[in-house]
């Protein structure tokens, strides 16, 4: 297998897909009316907000904000609500299982991440055990996020959204459960192996292929119900969120299998494939699933379809077209072909197209409804995540440029950039999605809505401190590394106060995660597992 030929083949396939979309595009990008954008709403529902995490007062205030632009709305028919509730019930256990696993892995990853951060400026902390060393802890943190928190949370939301989007009950729920068990078994075994020093030696691919195969198999089983449900869908049009989810569920097993095939990738080719996977798992798995959530939850909260449905489809196809080769910019200066690096830089810059398409669309959709941010917990997380997607992607495009890369490469700035995407965007969208979906999954209100606000401000404050300190420290580090007159230790010393700030930000985020996990435990208990349930009032006027 020739890795270069494989990369070029994916590039050509993305070109074919883009031209297929352009050929099928019949309406203007900013067409105000689109039946496709209305697919997620039942007749009479547009103009009515849906915010399961809001208190009664917040919901009334949110309704006033929406009604100021929509007027009086009749509301969905009881039969539509009954069908939606049946769809929610069909996916409730698999979705809850995935979200519960995600919450556990979030706590594990947060503990490993905070401890490894502290070790950067407190090197004598917990040095008695080898598995508590920085090298292993940092790897445990990365893998617990990359294969625990993020995929479990996004897949849980996807499994819950699909029956709603296709207006049919979940098919193959047992496959999801088996896939989840296999995935978590692989993660437990993989993290255990990393803790004792068993490491494949490639970032994002540290878990040996013999264990990692469970990820590919589990991912395929979790994605299979979508194929089964498409045959029984009750909608004429597949909403853009289904496009994103379907692509991500196909891309992940493909990416992981190609990257982990044993005995194929060696030397420089292995490094090339490593960053082909490392970037594509972010852009072709986490990103599509997160965008699918944004395109569903944001319109549902404000009761208004996306402003330009065709623009959302343009964003999908250009993401598929341009993202496939951006990973090679991590190897600028390495012994790989210059044409491959140049191709990666060009595609990284061209990612501005899908990012701008998404950003403009979300702004136009939310225009006139920004006041809803004061009354909707879900909307705050979702909009914050959407804005961070814009920043992370634009920063990534500039960071791929050789002149910019020369300063930031091999510095803490790159770590900050990675968290801008995986935390500021992906994790914040997951938080917002869970706050929306879990009350529908468990049929119970959030016990303490004030904890949601506390969680939001803790993680936003921590994330801000983290990003500012690490970005500044990374730039200063890079400038010293470029100065041949400065000793290497100067580049280390200049980062110390900024690394301490990183730990402060990480501690605030970890505290926010504990608040989130505690609230998930409370709502799970209220659902009837540990205590009598407080059911949602019927009929559910905001469903």
mmCIF file of C-alpha atoms in Angstrom, residues 202-436:
data_model
loop_
_atom_site.group_PDB
_atom_site.id
_atom_site.type_symbol
_atom_site.label_atom_id
_atom_site.label_comp_id
_atom_site.label_asym_id
_atom_site.label_seq_id
_atom_site.Cartn_x
_atom_site.Cartn_y
_atom_site.Cartn_z
ATOM 1 C CA UNK A 202 2.668 7.887 17.405
ATOM 2 C CA UNK A 203 0.613 10.813 18.702
ATOM 3 C CA UNK A 204 -3.136 10.103 18.663
ATOM 4 C CA UNK A 205 -2.267 6.493 17.780
ATOM 5 C CA UNK A 206 -0.422 5.465 20.929
ATOM 6 C CA UNK A 207 -2.750 2.538 21.703
ATOM 7 C CA UNK A 208 -1.466 -0.649 19.983
ATOM 8 C CA UNK A 209 -3.478 -1.838 16.992
ATOM 9 C CA UNK A 210 -4.392 -5.131 18.665
ATOM 10 C CA UNK A 211 -6.430 -3.125 21.190
ATOM 11 C CA UNK A 212 -7.343 -0.207 18.933
ATOM 12 C CA UNK A 213 -9.135 -2.571 16.558
ATOM 13 C CA UNK A 214 -11.968 -2.521 19.104
ATOM 14 C CA UNK A 215 -12.457 1.202 18.367
ATOM 15 C CA UNK A 216 -12.954 0.536 14.666
ATOM 16 C CA UNK A 217 -15.288 -2.409 15.323
ATOM 17 C CA UNK A 218 -17.220 -0.575 18.027
ATOM 18 C CA UNK A 219 -17.515 2.536 15.854
ATOM 19 C CA UNK A 220 -18.899 0.513 12.965
ATOM 20 C CA UNK A 221 -21.504 -1.133 15.215
ATOM 21 C CA UNK A 222 -22.560 2.237 16.654
ATOM 22 C CA UNK A 223 -22.865 3.694 13.145
ATOM 23 C CA UNK A 224 -24.728 0.745 11.621
ATOM 24 C CA UNK A 225 -28.181 1.728 13.007
ATOM 25 C CA UNK A 226 -28.104 4.837 10.840
ATOM 26 C CA UNK A 227 -28.015 2.669 7.721
ATOM 27 C CA UNK A 228 -30.899 0.601 9.088
ATOM 28 C CA UNK A 229 -32.945 3.695 9.921
ATOM 29 C CA UNK A 230 -32.435 5.349 6.545
ATOM 30 C CA UNK A 231 -34.477 2.567 4.984
ATOM 31 C CA UNK A 232 -37.411 3.356 7.312
ATOM 32 C CA UNK A 233 -37.172 7.128 7.450
ATOM 33 C CA UNK A 234 -40.392 9.122 7.396
ATOM 34 C CA UNK A 235 -38.881 12.273 5.901
ATOM 35 C CA UNK A 236 -38.497 13.175 2.249
ATOM 36 C CA UNK A 237 -35.346 15.202 2.812
ATOM 37 C CA UNK A 238 -32.213 14.352 4.799
ATOM 38 C CA UNK A 239 -31.363 17.338 6.975
ATOM 39 C CA UNK A 240 -27.761 18.596 6.838
ATOM 40 C CA UNK A 241 -27.053 17.188 10.323
ATOM 41 C CA UNK A 242 -27.682 13.703 8.915
ATOM 42 C CA UNK A 243 -25.118 14.415 6.186
ATOM 43 C CA UNK A 244 -22.513 15.371 8.762
ATOM 44 C CA UNK A 245 -23.252 12.421 11.038
ATOM 45 C CA UNK A 246 -23.331 9.915 8.218
ATOM 46 C CA UNK A 247 -20.005 11.112 6.852
ATOM 47 C CA UNK A 248 -18.349 11.072 10.291
ATOM 48 C CA UNK A 249 -19.608 7.572 11.101
ATOM 49 C CA UNK A 250 -18.143 6.341 7.806
ATOM 50 C CA UNK A 251 -14.914 8.318 8.016
ATOM 51 C CA UNK A 252 -13.783 7.274 11.502
ATOM 52 C CA UNK A 253 -13.476 3.495 10.987
ATOM 53 C CA UNK A 254 -11.860 4.165 7.601
ATOM 54 C CA UNK A 255 -9.326 6.595 9.053
ATOM 55 C CA UNK A 256 -8.482 4.406 12.017
ATOM 56 C CA UNK A 257 -8.121 1.175 10.054
ATOM 57 C CA UNK A 258 -5.897 2.793 7.404
ATOM 58 C CA UNK A 259 -3.708 4.413 10.075
ATOM 59 C CA UNK A 260 -3.362 1.303 12.231
ATOM 60 C CA UNK A 261 -2.880 -1.421 9.600
ATOM 61 C CA UNK A 262 0.218 -3.242 10.904
ATOM 62 C CA UNK A 263 3.359 -3.695 8.838
ATOM 63 C CA UNK A 264 2.501 -1.071 6.215
ATOM 64 C CA UNK A 265 3.718 2.369 7.338
ATOM 65 C CA UNK A 266 7.401 2.865 8.128
ATOM 66 C CA UNK A 267 9.773 5.792 8.677
ATOM 67 C CA UNK A 268 8.843 9.037 6.968
ATOM 68 C CA UNK A 269 5.742 7.452 5.455
ATOM 69 C CA UNK A 270 4.627 6.525 8.962
ATOM 70 C CA UNK A 271 5.019 10.147 10.112
ATOM 71 C CA UNK A 272 3.029 11.321 7.096
ATOM 72 C CA UNK A 273 0.238 8.865 7.811
ATOM 73 C CA UNK A 274 0.359 9.741 11.510
ATOM 74 C CA UNK A 275 -0.541 13.381 10.867
ATOM 75 C CA UNK A 276 -2.919 12.480 8.070
ATOM 76 C CA UNK A 277 -4.865 10.635 10.765
ATOM 77 C CA UNK A 278 -4.210 13.106 13.582
ATOM 78 C CA UNK A 279 -5.731 16.019 11.709
ATOM 79 C CA UNK A 280 -8.426 14.091 9.883
ATOM 80 C CA UNK A 281 -9.830 12.522 13.035
ATOM 81 C CA UNK A 282 -10.435 16.084 14.230
ATOM 82 C CA UNK A 283 -11.728 17.505 10.955
ATOM 83 C CA UNK A 284 -13.587 14.473 9.607
ATOM 84 C CA UNK A 285 -14.936 12.925 12.810
ATOM 85 C CA UNK A 286 -15.190 15.312 15.766
ATOM 86 C CA UNK A 287 -15.899 18.382 13.644
ATOM 87 C CA UNK A 288 -18.734 16.940 11.501
ATOM 88 C CA UNK A 289 -20.485 15.471 14.546
ATOM 89 C CA UNK A 290 -20.133 18.770 16.411
ATOM 90 C CA UNK A 291 -21.424 20.778 13.447
ATOM 91 C CA UNK A 292 -24.348 18.368 13.177
ATOM 92 C CA UNK A 293 -25.200 19.239 16.778
ATOM 93 C CA UNK A 294 -24.926 22.981 16.148
ATOM 94 C CA UNK A 295 -27.163 22.770 13.073
ATOM 95 C CA UNK A 296 -29.793 20.944 15.116
ATOM 96 C CA UNK A 297 -29.724 22.509 18.569
ATOM 97 C CA UNK A 298 -29.291 26.171 17.648
ATOM 98 C CA UNK A 299 -32.391 26.340 15.378
ATOM 99 C CA UNK A 300 -34.438 24.237 17.814
ATOM 100 C CA UNK A 301 -33.674 26.481 20.796
ATOM 101 C CA UNK A 302 -34.739 29.668 19.013
ATOM 102 C CA UNK A 303 -37.494 28.023 16.951
ATOM 103 C CA UNK A 304 -36.122 29.315 13.676
ATOM 104 C CA UNK A 305 -34.658 27.390 10.687
ATOM 105 C CA UNK A 306 -31.108 28.084 9.574
ATOM 106 C CA UNK A 307 -31.000 31.200 7.426
ATOM 107 C CA UNK A 308 -29.396 29.575 4.381
ATOM 108 C CA UNK A 309 -29.759 25.843 4.006
ATOM 109 C CA UNK A 310 -27.739 25.710 0.800
ATOM 110 C CA UNK A 311 -24.907 27.524 2.545
ATOM 111 C CA UNK A 312 -24.878 24.749 5.150
ATOM 112 C CA UNK A 313 -24.519 22.164 2.375
ATOM 113 C CA UNK A 314 -21.711 24.188 0.803
ATOM 114 C CA UNK A 315 -19.958 24.101 4.171
ATOM 115 C CA UNK A 316 -20.322 20.314 4.284
ATOM 116 C CA UNK A 317 -18.870 19.637 0.859
ATOM 117 C CA UNK A 318 -16.015 22.106 1.125
ATOM 118 C CA UNK A 319 -15.085 20.607 4.506
ATOM 119 C CA UNK A 320 -14.909 17.182 2.851
ATOM 120 C CA UNK A 321 -13.013 18.658 -0.106
ATOM 121 C CA UNK A 322 -10.355 20.696 1.676
ATOM 122 C CA UNK A 323 -9.753 18.986 5.007
ATOM 123 C CA UNK A 324 -8.298 15.685 3.842
ATOM 124 C CA UNK A 325 -4.704 16.856 3.363
ATOM 125 C CA UNK A 326 -4.172 19.586 5.969
ATOM 126 C CA UNK A 327 -2.248 17.382 8.425
ATOM 127 C CA UNK A 328 1.098 17.547 6.623
ATOM 128 C CA UNK A 329 1.682 21.132 7.776
ATOM 129 C CA UNK A 330 2.717 19.594 11.114
ATOM 130 C CA UNK A 331 5.742 18.224 9.278
ATOM 131 C CA UNK A 332 7.027 21.506 7.824
ATOM 132 C CA UNK A 333 10.808 21.242 7.836
ATOM 133 C CA UNK A 334 10.689 17.462 7.935
ATOM 134 C CA UNK A 335 12.046 15.031 5.322
ATOM 135 C CA UNK A 336 8.831 14.736 3.313
ATOM 136 C CA UNK A 337 8.128 15.955 -0.246
ATOM 137 C CA UNK A 338 7.757 19.725 -0.521
ATOM 138 C CA UNK A 339 4.757 19.333 -2.824
ATOM 139 C CA UNK A 340 2.908 17.483 -0.057
ATOM 140 C CA UNK A 341 3.628 20.240 2.459
ATOM 141 C CA UNK A 342 2.603 22.905 -0.065
ATOM 142 C CA UNK A 343 -0.619 21.013 -0.804
ATOM 143 C CA UNK A 344 -1.316 20.858 2.921
ATOM 144 C CA UNK A 345 -0.747 24.607 3.333
ATOM 145 C CA UNK A 346 -3.003 25.422 0.382
ATOM 146 C CA UNK A 347 -5.781 23.200 1.686
ATOM 147 C CA UNK A 348 -5.388 24.630 5.192
ATOM 148 C CA UNK A 349 -5.880 28.151 3.848
ATOM 149 C CA UNK A 350 -8.804 27.040 1.678
ATOM 150 C CA UNK A 351 -10.534 25.821 4.844
ATOM 151 C CA UNK A 352 -11.535 29.458 5.217
ATOM 152 C CA UNK A 353 -14.392 28.708 2.770
ATOM 153 C CA UNK A 354 -16.375 26.175 4.870
ATOM 154 C CA UNK A 355 -15.584 28.106 8.048
ATOM 155 C CA UNK A 356 -16.886 31.388 6.682
ATOM 156 C CA UNK A 357 -19.914 29.604 5.202
ATOM 157 C CA UNK A 358 -20.749 28.142 8.606
ATOM 158 C CA UNK A 359 -20.030 31.336 10.535
ATOM 159 C CA UNK A 360 -22.100 33.580 8.272
ATOM 160 C CA UNK A 361 -24.963 31.096 8.344
ATOM 161 C CA UNK A 362 -25.013 30.862 12.135
ATOM 162 C CA UNK A 363 -24.819 34.647 12.525
ATOM 163 C CA UNK A 364 -27.693 35.207 10.113
ATOM 164 C CA UNK A 365 -29.740 32.494 11.833
ATOM 165 C CA UNK A 366 -29.210 34.021 15.270
ATOM 166 C CA UNK A 367 -29.631 37.620 14.064
ATOM 167 C CA UNK A 368 -32.459 39.257 15.966
ATOM 168 C CA UNK A 369 -32.360 36.518 18.608
ATOM 169 C CA UNK A 370 -29.125 37.327 20.435
ATOM 170 C CA UNK A 371 -31.215 38.224 23.487
ATOM 171 C CA UNK A 372 -32.010 34.520 23.789
ATOM 172 C CA UNK A 373 -28.468 33.966 25.046
ATOM 173 C CA UNK A 374 -29.483 35.538 28.362
ATOM 174 C CA UNK A 375 -32.212 32.941 28.889
ATOM 175 C CA UNK A 376 -30.893 29.721 27.359
ATOM 176 C CA UNK A 377 -28.157 27.614 28.927
ATOM 177 C CA UNK A 378 -27.951 25.402 25.849
ATOM 178 C CA UNK A 379 -27.626 28.341 23.492
ATOM 179 C CA UNK A 380 -24.686 29.795 25.435
ATOM 180 C CA UNK A 381 -22.676 26.594 25.134
ATOM 181 C CA UNK A 382 -23.620 26.011 21.494
ATOM 182 C CA UNK A 383 -22.927 29.582 20.345
ATOM 183 C CA UNK A 384 -19.674 29.738 22.302
ATOM 184 C CA UNK A 385 -18.595 26.483 20.666
ATOM 185 C CA UNK A 386 -19.589 27.732 17.211
ATOM 186 C CA UNK A 387 -17.572 30.929 17.679
ATOM 187 C CA UNK A 388 -14.559 28.930 18.860
ATOM 188 C CA UNK A 389 -14.834 26.759 15.740
ATOM 189 C CA UNK A 390 -14.443 29.901 13.656
ATOM 190 C CA UNK A 391 -11.440 31.090 15.682
ATOM 191 C CA UNK A 392 -9.770 27.668 15.778
ATOM 192 C CA UNK A 393 -10.137 27.106 12.048
ATOM 193 C CA UNK A 394 -8.930 30.559 11.034
ATOM 194 C CA UNK A 395 -6.024 30.294 13.458
ATOM 195 C CA UNK A 396 -5.198 26.878 12.000
ATOM 196 C CA UNK A 397 -5.131 28.311 8.483
ATOM 197 C CA UNK A 398 -2.631 30.996 9.495
ATOM 198 C CA UNK A 399 -0.636 28.562 11.600
ATOM 199 C CA UNK A 400 -0.068 26.413 8.498
ATOM 200 C CA UNK A 401 1.796 29.256 6.778
ATOM 201 C CA UNK A 402 5.559 28.706 6.853
ATOM 202 C CA UNK A 403 6.331 32.142 8.321
ATOM 203 C CA UNK A 404 3.816 31.706 11.155
ATOM 204 C CA UNK A 405 4.723 28.056 11.658
ATOM 205 C CA UNK A 406 8.395 28.945 12.114
ATOM 206 C CA UNK A 407 7.527 30.739 15.363
ATOM 207 C CA UNK A 408 4.840 28.434 16.793
ATOM 208 C CA UNK A 409 6.139 24.994 15.788
ATOM 209 C CA UNK A 410 7.275 22.829 18.737
ATOM 210 C CA UNK A 411 5.948 25.363 21.262
ATOM 211 C CA UNK A 412 3.096 25.555 23.753
ATOM 212 C CA UNK A 413 1.191 27.682 21.245
ATOM 213 C CA UNK A 414 0.350 24.493 19.349
ATOM 214 C CA UNK A 415 -1.078 22.987 22.545
ATOM 215 C CA UNK A 416 -3.278 26.062 22.992
ATOM 216 C CA UNK A 417 -4.466 25.770 19.391
ATOM 217 C CA UNK A 418 -5.369 22.107 19.883
ATOM 218 C CA UNK A 419 -7.467 23.004 22.929
ATOM 219 C CA UNK A 420 -9.153 25.820 21.023
ATOM 220 C CA UNK A 421 -10.587 23.192 18.685
ATOM 221 C CA UNK A 422 -11.085 20.159 20.897
ATOM 222 C CA UNK A 423 -12.232 22.058 23.986
ATOM 223 C CA UNK A 424 -13.492 25.470 22.930
ATOM 224 C CA UNK A 425 -15.429 24.003 20.026
ATOM 225 C CA UNK A 426 -16.060 20.271 20.436
ATOM 226 C CA UNK A 427 -16.400 20.006 24.220
ATOM 227 C CA UNK A 428 -18.554 23.120 24.582
ATOM 228 C CA UNK A 429 -20.928 21.842 21.898
ATOM 229 C CA UNK A 430 -21.139 18.488 23.702
ATOM 230 C CA UNK A 431 -21.971 20.249 26.974
ATOM 231 C CA UNK A 432 -24.755 22.217 25.301
ATOM 232 C CA UNK A 433 -26.092 19.123 23.543
ATOM 233 C CA UNK A 434 -26.152 17.103 26.768
ATOM 234 C CA UNK A 435 -28.012 19.874 28.585
ATOM 235 C CA UNK A 436 -30.617 19.786 25.807
#
